[in-house]
PDB file of C-alpha atoms in Angstrom:
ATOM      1  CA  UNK U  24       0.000   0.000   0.000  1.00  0.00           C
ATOM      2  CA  UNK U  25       2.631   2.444   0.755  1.00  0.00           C
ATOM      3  CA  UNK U  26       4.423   1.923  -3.081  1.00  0.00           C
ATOM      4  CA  UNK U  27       0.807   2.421  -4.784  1.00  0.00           C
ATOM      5  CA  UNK U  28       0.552   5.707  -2.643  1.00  0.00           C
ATOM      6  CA  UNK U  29       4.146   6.936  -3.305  1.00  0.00           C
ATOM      7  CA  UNK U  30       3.691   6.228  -6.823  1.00  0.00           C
ATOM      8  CA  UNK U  31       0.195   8.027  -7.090  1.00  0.00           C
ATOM      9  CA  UNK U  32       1.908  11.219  -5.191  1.00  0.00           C
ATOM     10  CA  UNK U  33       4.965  10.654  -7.491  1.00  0.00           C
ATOM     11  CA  UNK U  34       2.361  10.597 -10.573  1.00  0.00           C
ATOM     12  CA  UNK U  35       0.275  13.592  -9.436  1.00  0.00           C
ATOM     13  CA  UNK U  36       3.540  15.898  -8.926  1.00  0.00           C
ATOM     14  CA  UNK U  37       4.812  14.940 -12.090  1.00  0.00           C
ATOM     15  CA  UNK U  38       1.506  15.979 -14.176  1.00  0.00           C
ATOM     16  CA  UNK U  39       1.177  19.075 -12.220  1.00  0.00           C
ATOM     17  CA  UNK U  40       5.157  19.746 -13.339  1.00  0.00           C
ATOM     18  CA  UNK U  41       4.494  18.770 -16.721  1.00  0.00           C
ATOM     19  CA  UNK U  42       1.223  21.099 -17.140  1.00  0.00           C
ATOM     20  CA  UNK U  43       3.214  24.090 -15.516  1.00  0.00           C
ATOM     21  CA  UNK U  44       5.579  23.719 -17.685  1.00  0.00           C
ATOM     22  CA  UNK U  45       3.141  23.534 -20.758  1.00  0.00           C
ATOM     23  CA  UNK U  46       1.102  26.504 -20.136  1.00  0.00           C
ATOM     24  CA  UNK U  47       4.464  28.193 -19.245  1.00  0.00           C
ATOM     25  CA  UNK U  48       5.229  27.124 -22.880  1.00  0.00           C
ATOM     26  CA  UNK U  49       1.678  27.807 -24.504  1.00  0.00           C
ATOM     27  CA  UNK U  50       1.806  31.455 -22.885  1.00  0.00           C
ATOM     28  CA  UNK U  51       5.142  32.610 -23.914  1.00  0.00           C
ATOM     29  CA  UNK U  52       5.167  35.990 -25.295  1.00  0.00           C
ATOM     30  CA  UNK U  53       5.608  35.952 -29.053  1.00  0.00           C
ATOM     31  CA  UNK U  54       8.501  37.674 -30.791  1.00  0.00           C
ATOM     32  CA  UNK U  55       6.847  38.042 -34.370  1.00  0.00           C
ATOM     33  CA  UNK U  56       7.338  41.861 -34.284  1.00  0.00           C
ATOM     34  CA  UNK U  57      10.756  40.911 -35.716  1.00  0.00           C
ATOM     35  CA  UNK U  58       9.456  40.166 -39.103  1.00  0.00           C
ATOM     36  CA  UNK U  59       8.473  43.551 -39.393  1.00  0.00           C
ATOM     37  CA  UNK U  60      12.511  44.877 -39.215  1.00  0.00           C
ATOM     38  CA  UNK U  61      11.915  45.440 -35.361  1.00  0.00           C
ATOM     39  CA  UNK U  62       8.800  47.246 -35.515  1.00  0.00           C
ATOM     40  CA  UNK U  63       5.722  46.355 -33.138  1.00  0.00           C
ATOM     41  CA  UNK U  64       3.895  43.375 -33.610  1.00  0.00           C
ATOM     42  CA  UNK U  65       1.379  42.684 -35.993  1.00  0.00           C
ATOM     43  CA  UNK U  66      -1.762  41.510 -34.178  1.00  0.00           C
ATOM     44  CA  UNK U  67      -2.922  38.966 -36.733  1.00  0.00           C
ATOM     45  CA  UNK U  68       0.330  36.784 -36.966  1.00  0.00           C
ATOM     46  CA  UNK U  69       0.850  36.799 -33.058  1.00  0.00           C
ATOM     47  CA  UNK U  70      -2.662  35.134 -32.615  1.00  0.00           C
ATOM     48  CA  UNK U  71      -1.698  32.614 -35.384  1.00  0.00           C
ATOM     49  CA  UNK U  72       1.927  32.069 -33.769  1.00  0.00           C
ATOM     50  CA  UNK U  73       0.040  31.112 -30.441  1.00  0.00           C
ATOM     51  CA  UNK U  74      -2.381  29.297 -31.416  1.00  0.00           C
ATOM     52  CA  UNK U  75       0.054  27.154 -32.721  1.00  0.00           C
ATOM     53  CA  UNK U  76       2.101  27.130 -29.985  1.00  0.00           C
ATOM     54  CA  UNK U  77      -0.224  26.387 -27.376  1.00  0.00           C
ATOM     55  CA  UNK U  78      -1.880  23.413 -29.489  1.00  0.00           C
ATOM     56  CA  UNK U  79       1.871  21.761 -29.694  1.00  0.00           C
ATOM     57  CA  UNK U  80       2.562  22.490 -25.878  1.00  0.00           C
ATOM     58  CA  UNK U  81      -0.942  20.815 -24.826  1.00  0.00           C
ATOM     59  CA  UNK U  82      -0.363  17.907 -27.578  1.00  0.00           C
ATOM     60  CA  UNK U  83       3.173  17.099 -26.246  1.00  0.00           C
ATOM     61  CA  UNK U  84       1.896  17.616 -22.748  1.00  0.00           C
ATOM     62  CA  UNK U  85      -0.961  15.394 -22.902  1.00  0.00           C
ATOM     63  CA  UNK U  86       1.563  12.738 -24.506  1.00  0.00           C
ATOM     64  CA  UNK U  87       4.132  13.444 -21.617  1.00  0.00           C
ATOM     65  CA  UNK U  88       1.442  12.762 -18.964  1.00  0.00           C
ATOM     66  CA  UNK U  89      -0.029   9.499 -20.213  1.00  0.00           C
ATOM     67  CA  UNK U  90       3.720   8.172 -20.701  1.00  0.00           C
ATOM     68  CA  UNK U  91       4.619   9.695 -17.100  1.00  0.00           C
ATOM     69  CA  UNK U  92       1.488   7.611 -15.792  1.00  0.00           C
ATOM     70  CA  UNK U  93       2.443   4.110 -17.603  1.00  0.00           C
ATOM     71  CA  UNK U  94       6.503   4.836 -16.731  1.00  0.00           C
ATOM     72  CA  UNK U  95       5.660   5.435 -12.848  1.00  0.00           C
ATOM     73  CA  UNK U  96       2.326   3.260 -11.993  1.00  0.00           C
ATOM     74  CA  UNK U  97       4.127   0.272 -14.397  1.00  0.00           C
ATOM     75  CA  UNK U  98       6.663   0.371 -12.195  1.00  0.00           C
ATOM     76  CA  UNK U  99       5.027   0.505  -8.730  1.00  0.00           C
ATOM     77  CA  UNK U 100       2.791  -2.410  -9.802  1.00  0.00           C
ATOM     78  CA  UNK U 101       5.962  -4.309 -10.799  1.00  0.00           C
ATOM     79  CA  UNK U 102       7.500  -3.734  -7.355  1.00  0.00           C
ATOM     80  CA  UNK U 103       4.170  -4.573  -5.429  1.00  0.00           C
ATOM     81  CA  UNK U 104       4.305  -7.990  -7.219  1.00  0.00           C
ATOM     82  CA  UNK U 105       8.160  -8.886  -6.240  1.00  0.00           C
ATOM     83  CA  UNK U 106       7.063  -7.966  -2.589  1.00  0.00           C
ATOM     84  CA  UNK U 107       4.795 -10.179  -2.552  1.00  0.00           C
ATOM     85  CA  UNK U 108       7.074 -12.985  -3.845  1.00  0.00           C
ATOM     86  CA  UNK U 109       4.759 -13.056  -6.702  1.00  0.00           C
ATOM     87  CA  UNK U 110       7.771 -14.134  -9.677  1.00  0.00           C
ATOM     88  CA  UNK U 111       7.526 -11.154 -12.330  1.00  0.00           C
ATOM     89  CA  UNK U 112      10.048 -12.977 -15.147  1.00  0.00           C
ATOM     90  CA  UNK U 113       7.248 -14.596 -16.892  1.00  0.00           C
ATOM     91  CA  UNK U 114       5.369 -11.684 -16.647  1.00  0.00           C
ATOM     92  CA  UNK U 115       8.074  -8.938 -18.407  1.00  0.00           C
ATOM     93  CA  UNK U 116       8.316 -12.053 -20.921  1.00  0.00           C
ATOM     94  CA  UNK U 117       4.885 -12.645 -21.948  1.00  0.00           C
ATOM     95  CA  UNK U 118       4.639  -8.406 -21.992  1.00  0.00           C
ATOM     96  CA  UNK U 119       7.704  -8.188 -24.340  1.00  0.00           C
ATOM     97  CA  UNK U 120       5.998 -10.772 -26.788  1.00  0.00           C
ATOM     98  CA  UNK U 121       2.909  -8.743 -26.985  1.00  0.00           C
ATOM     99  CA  UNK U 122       4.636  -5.813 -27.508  1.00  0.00           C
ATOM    100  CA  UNK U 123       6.484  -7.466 -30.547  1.00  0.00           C
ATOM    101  CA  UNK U 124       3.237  -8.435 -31.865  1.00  0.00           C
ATOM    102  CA  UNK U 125       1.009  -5.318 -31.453  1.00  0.00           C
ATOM    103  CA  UNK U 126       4.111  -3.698 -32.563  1.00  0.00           C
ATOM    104  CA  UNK U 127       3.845  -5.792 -35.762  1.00  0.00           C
ATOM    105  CA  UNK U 128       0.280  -5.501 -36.129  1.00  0.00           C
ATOM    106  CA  UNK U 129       0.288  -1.440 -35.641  1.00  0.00           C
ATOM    107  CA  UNK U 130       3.366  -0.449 -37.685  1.00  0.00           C
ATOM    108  CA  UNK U 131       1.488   1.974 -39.327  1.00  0.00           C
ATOM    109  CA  UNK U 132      -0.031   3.439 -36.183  1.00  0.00           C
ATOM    110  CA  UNK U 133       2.984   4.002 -34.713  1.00  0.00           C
ATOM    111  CA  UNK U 134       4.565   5.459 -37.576  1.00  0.00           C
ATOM    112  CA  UNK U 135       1.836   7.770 -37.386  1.00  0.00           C
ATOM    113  CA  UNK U 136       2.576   8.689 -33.957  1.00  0.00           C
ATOM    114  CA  UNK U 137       5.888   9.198 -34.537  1.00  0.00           C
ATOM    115  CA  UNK U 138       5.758  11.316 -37.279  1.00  0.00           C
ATOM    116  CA  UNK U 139       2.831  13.083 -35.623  1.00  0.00           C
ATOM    117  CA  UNK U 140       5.263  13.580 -33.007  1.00  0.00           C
ATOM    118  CA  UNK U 141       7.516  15.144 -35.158  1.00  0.00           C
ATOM    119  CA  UNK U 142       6.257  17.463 -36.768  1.00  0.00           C
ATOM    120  CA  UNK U 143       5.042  18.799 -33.416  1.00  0.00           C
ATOM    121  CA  UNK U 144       7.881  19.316 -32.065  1.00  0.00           C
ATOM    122  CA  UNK U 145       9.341  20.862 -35.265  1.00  0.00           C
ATOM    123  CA  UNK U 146       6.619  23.239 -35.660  1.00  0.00           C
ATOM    124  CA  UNK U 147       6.149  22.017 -39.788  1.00  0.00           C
ATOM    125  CA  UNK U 148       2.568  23.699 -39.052  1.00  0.00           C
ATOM    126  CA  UNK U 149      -0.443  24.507 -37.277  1.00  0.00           C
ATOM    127  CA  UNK U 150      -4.080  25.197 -36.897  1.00  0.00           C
ATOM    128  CA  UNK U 151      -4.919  28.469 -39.467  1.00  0.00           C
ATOM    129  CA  UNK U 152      -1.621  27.331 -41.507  1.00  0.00           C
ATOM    130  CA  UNK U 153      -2.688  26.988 -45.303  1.00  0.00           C
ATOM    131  CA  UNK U 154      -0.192  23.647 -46.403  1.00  0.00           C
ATOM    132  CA  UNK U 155       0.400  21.353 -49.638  1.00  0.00           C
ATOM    133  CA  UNK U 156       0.539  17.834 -48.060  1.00  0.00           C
ATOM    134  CA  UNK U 157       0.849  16.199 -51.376  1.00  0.00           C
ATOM    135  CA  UNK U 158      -2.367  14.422 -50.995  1.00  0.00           C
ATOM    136  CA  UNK U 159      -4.623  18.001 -50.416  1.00  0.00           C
ATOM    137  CA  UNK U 160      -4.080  21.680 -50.478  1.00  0.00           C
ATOM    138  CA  UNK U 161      -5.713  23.562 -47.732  1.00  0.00           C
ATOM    139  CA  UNK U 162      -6.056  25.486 -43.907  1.00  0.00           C
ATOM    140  CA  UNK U 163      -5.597  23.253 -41.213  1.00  0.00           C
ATOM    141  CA  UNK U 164      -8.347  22.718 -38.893  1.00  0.00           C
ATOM    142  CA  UNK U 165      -6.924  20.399 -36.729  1.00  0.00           C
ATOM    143  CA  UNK U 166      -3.683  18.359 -35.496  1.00  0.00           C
ATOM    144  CA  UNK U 167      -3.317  15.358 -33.880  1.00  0.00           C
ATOM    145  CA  UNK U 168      -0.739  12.413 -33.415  1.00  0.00           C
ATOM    146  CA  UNK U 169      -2.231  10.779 -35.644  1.00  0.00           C
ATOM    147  CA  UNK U 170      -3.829  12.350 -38.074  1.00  0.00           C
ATOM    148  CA  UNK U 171      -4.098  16.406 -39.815  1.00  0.00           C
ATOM    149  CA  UNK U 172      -7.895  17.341 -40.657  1.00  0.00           C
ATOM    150  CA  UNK U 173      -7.226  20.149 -43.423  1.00  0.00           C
ATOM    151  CA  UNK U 174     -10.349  21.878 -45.368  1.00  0.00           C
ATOM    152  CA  UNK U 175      -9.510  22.929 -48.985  1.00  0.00           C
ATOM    153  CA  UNK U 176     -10.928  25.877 -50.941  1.00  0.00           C
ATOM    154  CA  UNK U 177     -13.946  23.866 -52.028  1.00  0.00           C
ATOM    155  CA  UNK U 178     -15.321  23.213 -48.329  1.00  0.00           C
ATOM    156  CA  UNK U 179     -14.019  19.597 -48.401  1.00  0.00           C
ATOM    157  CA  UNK U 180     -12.563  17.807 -45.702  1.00  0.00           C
ATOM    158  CA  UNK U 181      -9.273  15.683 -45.620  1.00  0.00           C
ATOM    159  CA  UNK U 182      -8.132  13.682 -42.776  1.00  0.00           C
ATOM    160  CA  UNK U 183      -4.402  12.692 -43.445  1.00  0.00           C
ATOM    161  CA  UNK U 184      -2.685  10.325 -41.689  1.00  0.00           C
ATOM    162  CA  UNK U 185       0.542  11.811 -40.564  1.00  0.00           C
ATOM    163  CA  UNK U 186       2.858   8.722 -41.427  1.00  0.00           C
ATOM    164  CA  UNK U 187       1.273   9.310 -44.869  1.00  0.00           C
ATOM    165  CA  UNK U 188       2.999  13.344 -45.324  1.00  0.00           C
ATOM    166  CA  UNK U 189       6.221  12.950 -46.835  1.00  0.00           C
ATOM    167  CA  UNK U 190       6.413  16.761 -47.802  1.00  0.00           C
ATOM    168  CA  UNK U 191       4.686  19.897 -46.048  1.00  0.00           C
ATOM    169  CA  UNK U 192       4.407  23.159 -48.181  1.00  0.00           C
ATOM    170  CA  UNK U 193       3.312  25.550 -45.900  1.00  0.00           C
ATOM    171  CA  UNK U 194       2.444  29.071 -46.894  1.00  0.00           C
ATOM    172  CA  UNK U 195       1.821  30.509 -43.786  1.00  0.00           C
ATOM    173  CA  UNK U 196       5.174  30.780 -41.804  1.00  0.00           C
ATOM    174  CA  UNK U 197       6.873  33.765 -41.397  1.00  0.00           C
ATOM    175  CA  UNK U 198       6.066  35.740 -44.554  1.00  0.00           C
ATOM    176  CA  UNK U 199       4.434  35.358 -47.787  1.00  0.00           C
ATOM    177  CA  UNK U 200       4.975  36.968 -51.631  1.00  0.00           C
ATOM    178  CA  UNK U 201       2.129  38.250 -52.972  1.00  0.00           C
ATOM    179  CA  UNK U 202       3.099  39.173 -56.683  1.00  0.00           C
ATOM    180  CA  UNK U 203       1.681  40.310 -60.166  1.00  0.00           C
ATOM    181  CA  UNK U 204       2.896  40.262 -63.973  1.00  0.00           C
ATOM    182  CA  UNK U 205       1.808  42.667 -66.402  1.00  0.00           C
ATOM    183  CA  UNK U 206       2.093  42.476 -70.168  1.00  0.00           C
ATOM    184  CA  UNK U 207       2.136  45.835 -72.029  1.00  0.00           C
ATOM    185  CA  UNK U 208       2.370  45.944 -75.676  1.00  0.00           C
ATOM    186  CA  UNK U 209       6.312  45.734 -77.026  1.00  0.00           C
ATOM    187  CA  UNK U 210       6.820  48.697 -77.991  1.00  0.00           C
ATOM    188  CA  UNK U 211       5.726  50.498 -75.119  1.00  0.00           C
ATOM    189  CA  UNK U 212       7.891  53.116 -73.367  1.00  0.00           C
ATOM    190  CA  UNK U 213       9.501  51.150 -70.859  1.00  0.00           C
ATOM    191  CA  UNK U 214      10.893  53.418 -68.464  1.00  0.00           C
ATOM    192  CA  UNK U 215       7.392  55.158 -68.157  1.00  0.00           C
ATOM    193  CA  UNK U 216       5.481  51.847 -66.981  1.00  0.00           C
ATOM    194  CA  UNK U 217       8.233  50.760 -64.382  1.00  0.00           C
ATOM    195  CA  UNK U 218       8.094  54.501 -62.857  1.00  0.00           C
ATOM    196  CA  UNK U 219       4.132  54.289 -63.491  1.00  0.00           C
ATOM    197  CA  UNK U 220       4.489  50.963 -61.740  1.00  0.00           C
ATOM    198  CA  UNK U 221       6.953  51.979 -59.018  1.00  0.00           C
ATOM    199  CA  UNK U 222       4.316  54.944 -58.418  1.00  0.00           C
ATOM    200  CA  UNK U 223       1.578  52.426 -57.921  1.00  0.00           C
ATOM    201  CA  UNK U 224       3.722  50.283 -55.282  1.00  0.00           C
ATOM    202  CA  UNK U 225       4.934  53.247 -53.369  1.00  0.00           C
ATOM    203  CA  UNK U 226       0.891  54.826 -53.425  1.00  0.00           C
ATOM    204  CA  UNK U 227      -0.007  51.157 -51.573  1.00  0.00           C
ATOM    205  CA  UNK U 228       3.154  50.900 -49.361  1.00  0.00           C
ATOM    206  CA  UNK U 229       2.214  54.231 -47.969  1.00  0.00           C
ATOM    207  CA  UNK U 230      -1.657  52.689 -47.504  1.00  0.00           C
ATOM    208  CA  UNK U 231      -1.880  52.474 -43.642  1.00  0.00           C
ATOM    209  CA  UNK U 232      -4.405  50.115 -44.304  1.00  0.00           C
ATOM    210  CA  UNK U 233      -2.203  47.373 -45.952  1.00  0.00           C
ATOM    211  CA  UNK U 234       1.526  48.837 -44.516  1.00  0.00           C
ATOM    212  CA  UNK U 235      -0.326  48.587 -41.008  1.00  0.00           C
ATOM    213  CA  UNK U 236      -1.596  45.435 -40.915  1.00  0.00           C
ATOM    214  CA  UNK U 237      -0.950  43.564 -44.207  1.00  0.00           C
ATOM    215  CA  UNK U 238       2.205  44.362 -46.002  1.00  0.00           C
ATOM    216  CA  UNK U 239       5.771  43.843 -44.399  1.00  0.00           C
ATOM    217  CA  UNK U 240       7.925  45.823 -46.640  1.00  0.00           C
ATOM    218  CA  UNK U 241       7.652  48.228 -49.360  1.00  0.00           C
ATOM    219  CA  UNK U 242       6.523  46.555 -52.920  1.00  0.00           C
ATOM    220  CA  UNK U 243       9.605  46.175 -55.266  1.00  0.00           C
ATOM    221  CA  UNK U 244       9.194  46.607 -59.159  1.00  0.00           C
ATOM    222  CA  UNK U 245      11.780  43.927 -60.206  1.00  0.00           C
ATOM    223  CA  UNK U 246      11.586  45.241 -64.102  1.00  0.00           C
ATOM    224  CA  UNK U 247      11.255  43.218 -67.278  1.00  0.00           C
ATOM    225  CA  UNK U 248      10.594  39.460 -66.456  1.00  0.00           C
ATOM    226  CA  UNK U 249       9.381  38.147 -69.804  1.00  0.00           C
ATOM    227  CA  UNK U 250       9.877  39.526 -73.282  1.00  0.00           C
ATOM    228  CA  UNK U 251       7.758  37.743 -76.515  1.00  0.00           C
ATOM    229  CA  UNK U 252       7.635  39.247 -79.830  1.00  0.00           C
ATOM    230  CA  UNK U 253       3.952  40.704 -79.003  1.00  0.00           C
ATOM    231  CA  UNK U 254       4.545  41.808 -74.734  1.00  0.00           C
ATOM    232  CA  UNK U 255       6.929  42.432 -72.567  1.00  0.00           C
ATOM    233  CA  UNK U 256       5.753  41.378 -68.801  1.00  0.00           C
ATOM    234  CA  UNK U 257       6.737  43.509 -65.804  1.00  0.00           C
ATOM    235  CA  UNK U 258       6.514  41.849 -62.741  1.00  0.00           C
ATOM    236  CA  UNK U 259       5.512  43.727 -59.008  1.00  0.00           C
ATOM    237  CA  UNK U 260       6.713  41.828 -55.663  1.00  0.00           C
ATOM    238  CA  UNK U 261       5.365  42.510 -51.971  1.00  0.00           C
ATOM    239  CA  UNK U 262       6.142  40.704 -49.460  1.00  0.00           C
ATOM    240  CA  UNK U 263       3.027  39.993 -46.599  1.00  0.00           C
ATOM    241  CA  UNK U 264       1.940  38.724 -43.803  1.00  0.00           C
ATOM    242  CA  UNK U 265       1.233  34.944 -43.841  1.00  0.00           C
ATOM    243  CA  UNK U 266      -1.679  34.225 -46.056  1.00  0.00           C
ATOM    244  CA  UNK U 267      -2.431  37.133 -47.354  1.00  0.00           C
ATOM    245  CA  UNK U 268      -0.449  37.099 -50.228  1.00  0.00           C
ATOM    246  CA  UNK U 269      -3.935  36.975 -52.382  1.00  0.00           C
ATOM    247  CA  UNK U 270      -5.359  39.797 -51.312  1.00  0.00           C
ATOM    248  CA  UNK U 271      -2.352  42.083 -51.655  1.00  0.00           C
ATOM    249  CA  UNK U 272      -2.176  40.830 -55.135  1.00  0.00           C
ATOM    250  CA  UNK U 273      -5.898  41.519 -55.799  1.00  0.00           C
ATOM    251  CA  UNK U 274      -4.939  45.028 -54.818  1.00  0.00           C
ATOM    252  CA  UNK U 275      -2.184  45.584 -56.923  1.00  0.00           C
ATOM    253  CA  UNK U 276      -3.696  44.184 -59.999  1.00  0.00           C
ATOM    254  CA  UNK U 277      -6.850  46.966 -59.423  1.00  0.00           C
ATOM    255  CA  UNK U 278      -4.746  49.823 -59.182  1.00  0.00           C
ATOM    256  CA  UNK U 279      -2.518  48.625 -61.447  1.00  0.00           C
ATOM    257  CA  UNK U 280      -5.434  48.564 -63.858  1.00  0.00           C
ATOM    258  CA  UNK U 281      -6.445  52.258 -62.778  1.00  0.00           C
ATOM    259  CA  UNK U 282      -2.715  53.757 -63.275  1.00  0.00           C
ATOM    260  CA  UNK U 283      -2.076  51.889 -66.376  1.00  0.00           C
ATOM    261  CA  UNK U 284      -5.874  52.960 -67.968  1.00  0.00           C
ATOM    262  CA  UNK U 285      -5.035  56.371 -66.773  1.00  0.00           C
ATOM    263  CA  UNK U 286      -1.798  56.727 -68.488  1.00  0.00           C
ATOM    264  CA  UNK U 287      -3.575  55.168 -71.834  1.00  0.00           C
ATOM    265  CA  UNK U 288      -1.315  52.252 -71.432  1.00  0.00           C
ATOM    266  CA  UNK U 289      -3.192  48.967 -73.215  1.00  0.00           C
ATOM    267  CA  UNK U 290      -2.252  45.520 -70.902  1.00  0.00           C
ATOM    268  CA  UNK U 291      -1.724  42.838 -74.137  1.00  0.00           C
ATOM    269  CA  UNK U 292      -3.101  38.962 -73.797  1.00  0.00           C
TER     270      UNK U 292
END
């Protein structure tokens, strides 16, 4: 009686240890204000930065706990039953051959585990994060150890087993690229549409609705990226917050459409 109630203190302190620590974790203050060049933080990415972290902290917590309570209570019970002269040997045996076998039997289950494991601890993604799996594109919803429930643009659902992902493209860490190309006829002045563009950039950077709370840095005119015997394509760059690179671009492209039909500029197929 006295090992069961050691090891049920032992197994109490340990979880209350192991949740400190995990809210300690989930609750650390987020340093995201250094994607904007040390500027203050950006409200939207510091909810999506922890969110994430506080889903991987309670994930890895609630695994630490349940292995805590199998490590410590598997061992009292083990050292109740050589106190009573009760011979254990045959026990750890017969134990260690059903381990083999379930391990057999659940390879992929535990390769799912692992991996789920993983990628927690790694950070590959998280809850909000729009990824490329391989097998669907789209925001997750959900993470477990064993398996990522994403929903892609059409409403569907995917539940993907985590031993399955052998790639992650994730478009919501850190920053994003929200870009544009646009075709002008080829013998248009050149120099006029990159300053006309460069105008249009500069008119959005200093936006305090998008440089506020959408855009990182200043849109870049990077200058001639195609030329065909009909076009030449400039192409505009900005670089955004995570996930927003589509509605940046959706900007750009309508008052890209306003300078360029204001200046009597035609955009060519």
């Amino acid at each position: 009686m006295l090992i069961l109630v050691i090891a049920v203190v032992v197994r109490n302190v340990t979880h209350r240890l192991i949740t400190r620590v995990v809210n300690r974790a989930g609750n650390s203050t987020s340093i995201s204000g250094r994607l904007r060049r040390g500027g203050p933080s950006t409200d939207g990415i510091d909810i999506l930065l922890n969110e994430r972290r506080k889903q991987r902290a309670e994930t890895m917590g609630s695994v630490l706990r349940h292995v805590a309570s199998i490590v410590i209570m598997g061992t009292a019970v083990l050292t109740v039953l050589d106190r009573l002269t009760i011979p254990i040997a045959p026990l750890l045996t017969s134990v260690g051959i059903l381990g083999v076998a379930i391990g057999f039997g659940a390879q992929e289950l535990v390769k799912d585990f692992i991996a789920g494991m993983f990628m927690l601890m790694e950070d590959q993604y998280g809850v909000g994060d729009v990824i490329d799996s391989g097998a669907a594109i789209g925001t997750v919803e959900a993470v477990t150890l064993r398996v990522t429930r994403l929903r892609d643009a059409d409403g569907r659902v995917w539940y993907i087993r985590n031993g399955t992902i052998t790639r992650v493209g994730n478009e919501s860490q850190g920053w994003s690229r929200a870009y544009i190309d646009v075709p002008v006829a080829y013998d248009a002045d050149v120099p006029a549409v990159r300053a006309l563009l460069g105008r249009v950039a500069e008119d959005l950077w200093n936006d305090p609705e998008y440089r506020e709370s959408v855009i990182v840095e200043e849109p870049a005119v990077f200058g001639i990226e195609q030329i065909s015997d009909t076009s030449v394509i400039f192409r505009v760059s900005a670089k955004t917050l995570p996930s927003r690179q589509a509605e940046v671009a959706r900007e750009l492209r309508m008052r890209v459409k306003a300078a360029l039909d204001g200046a009597g500029i035609a955009l060519v197929a």
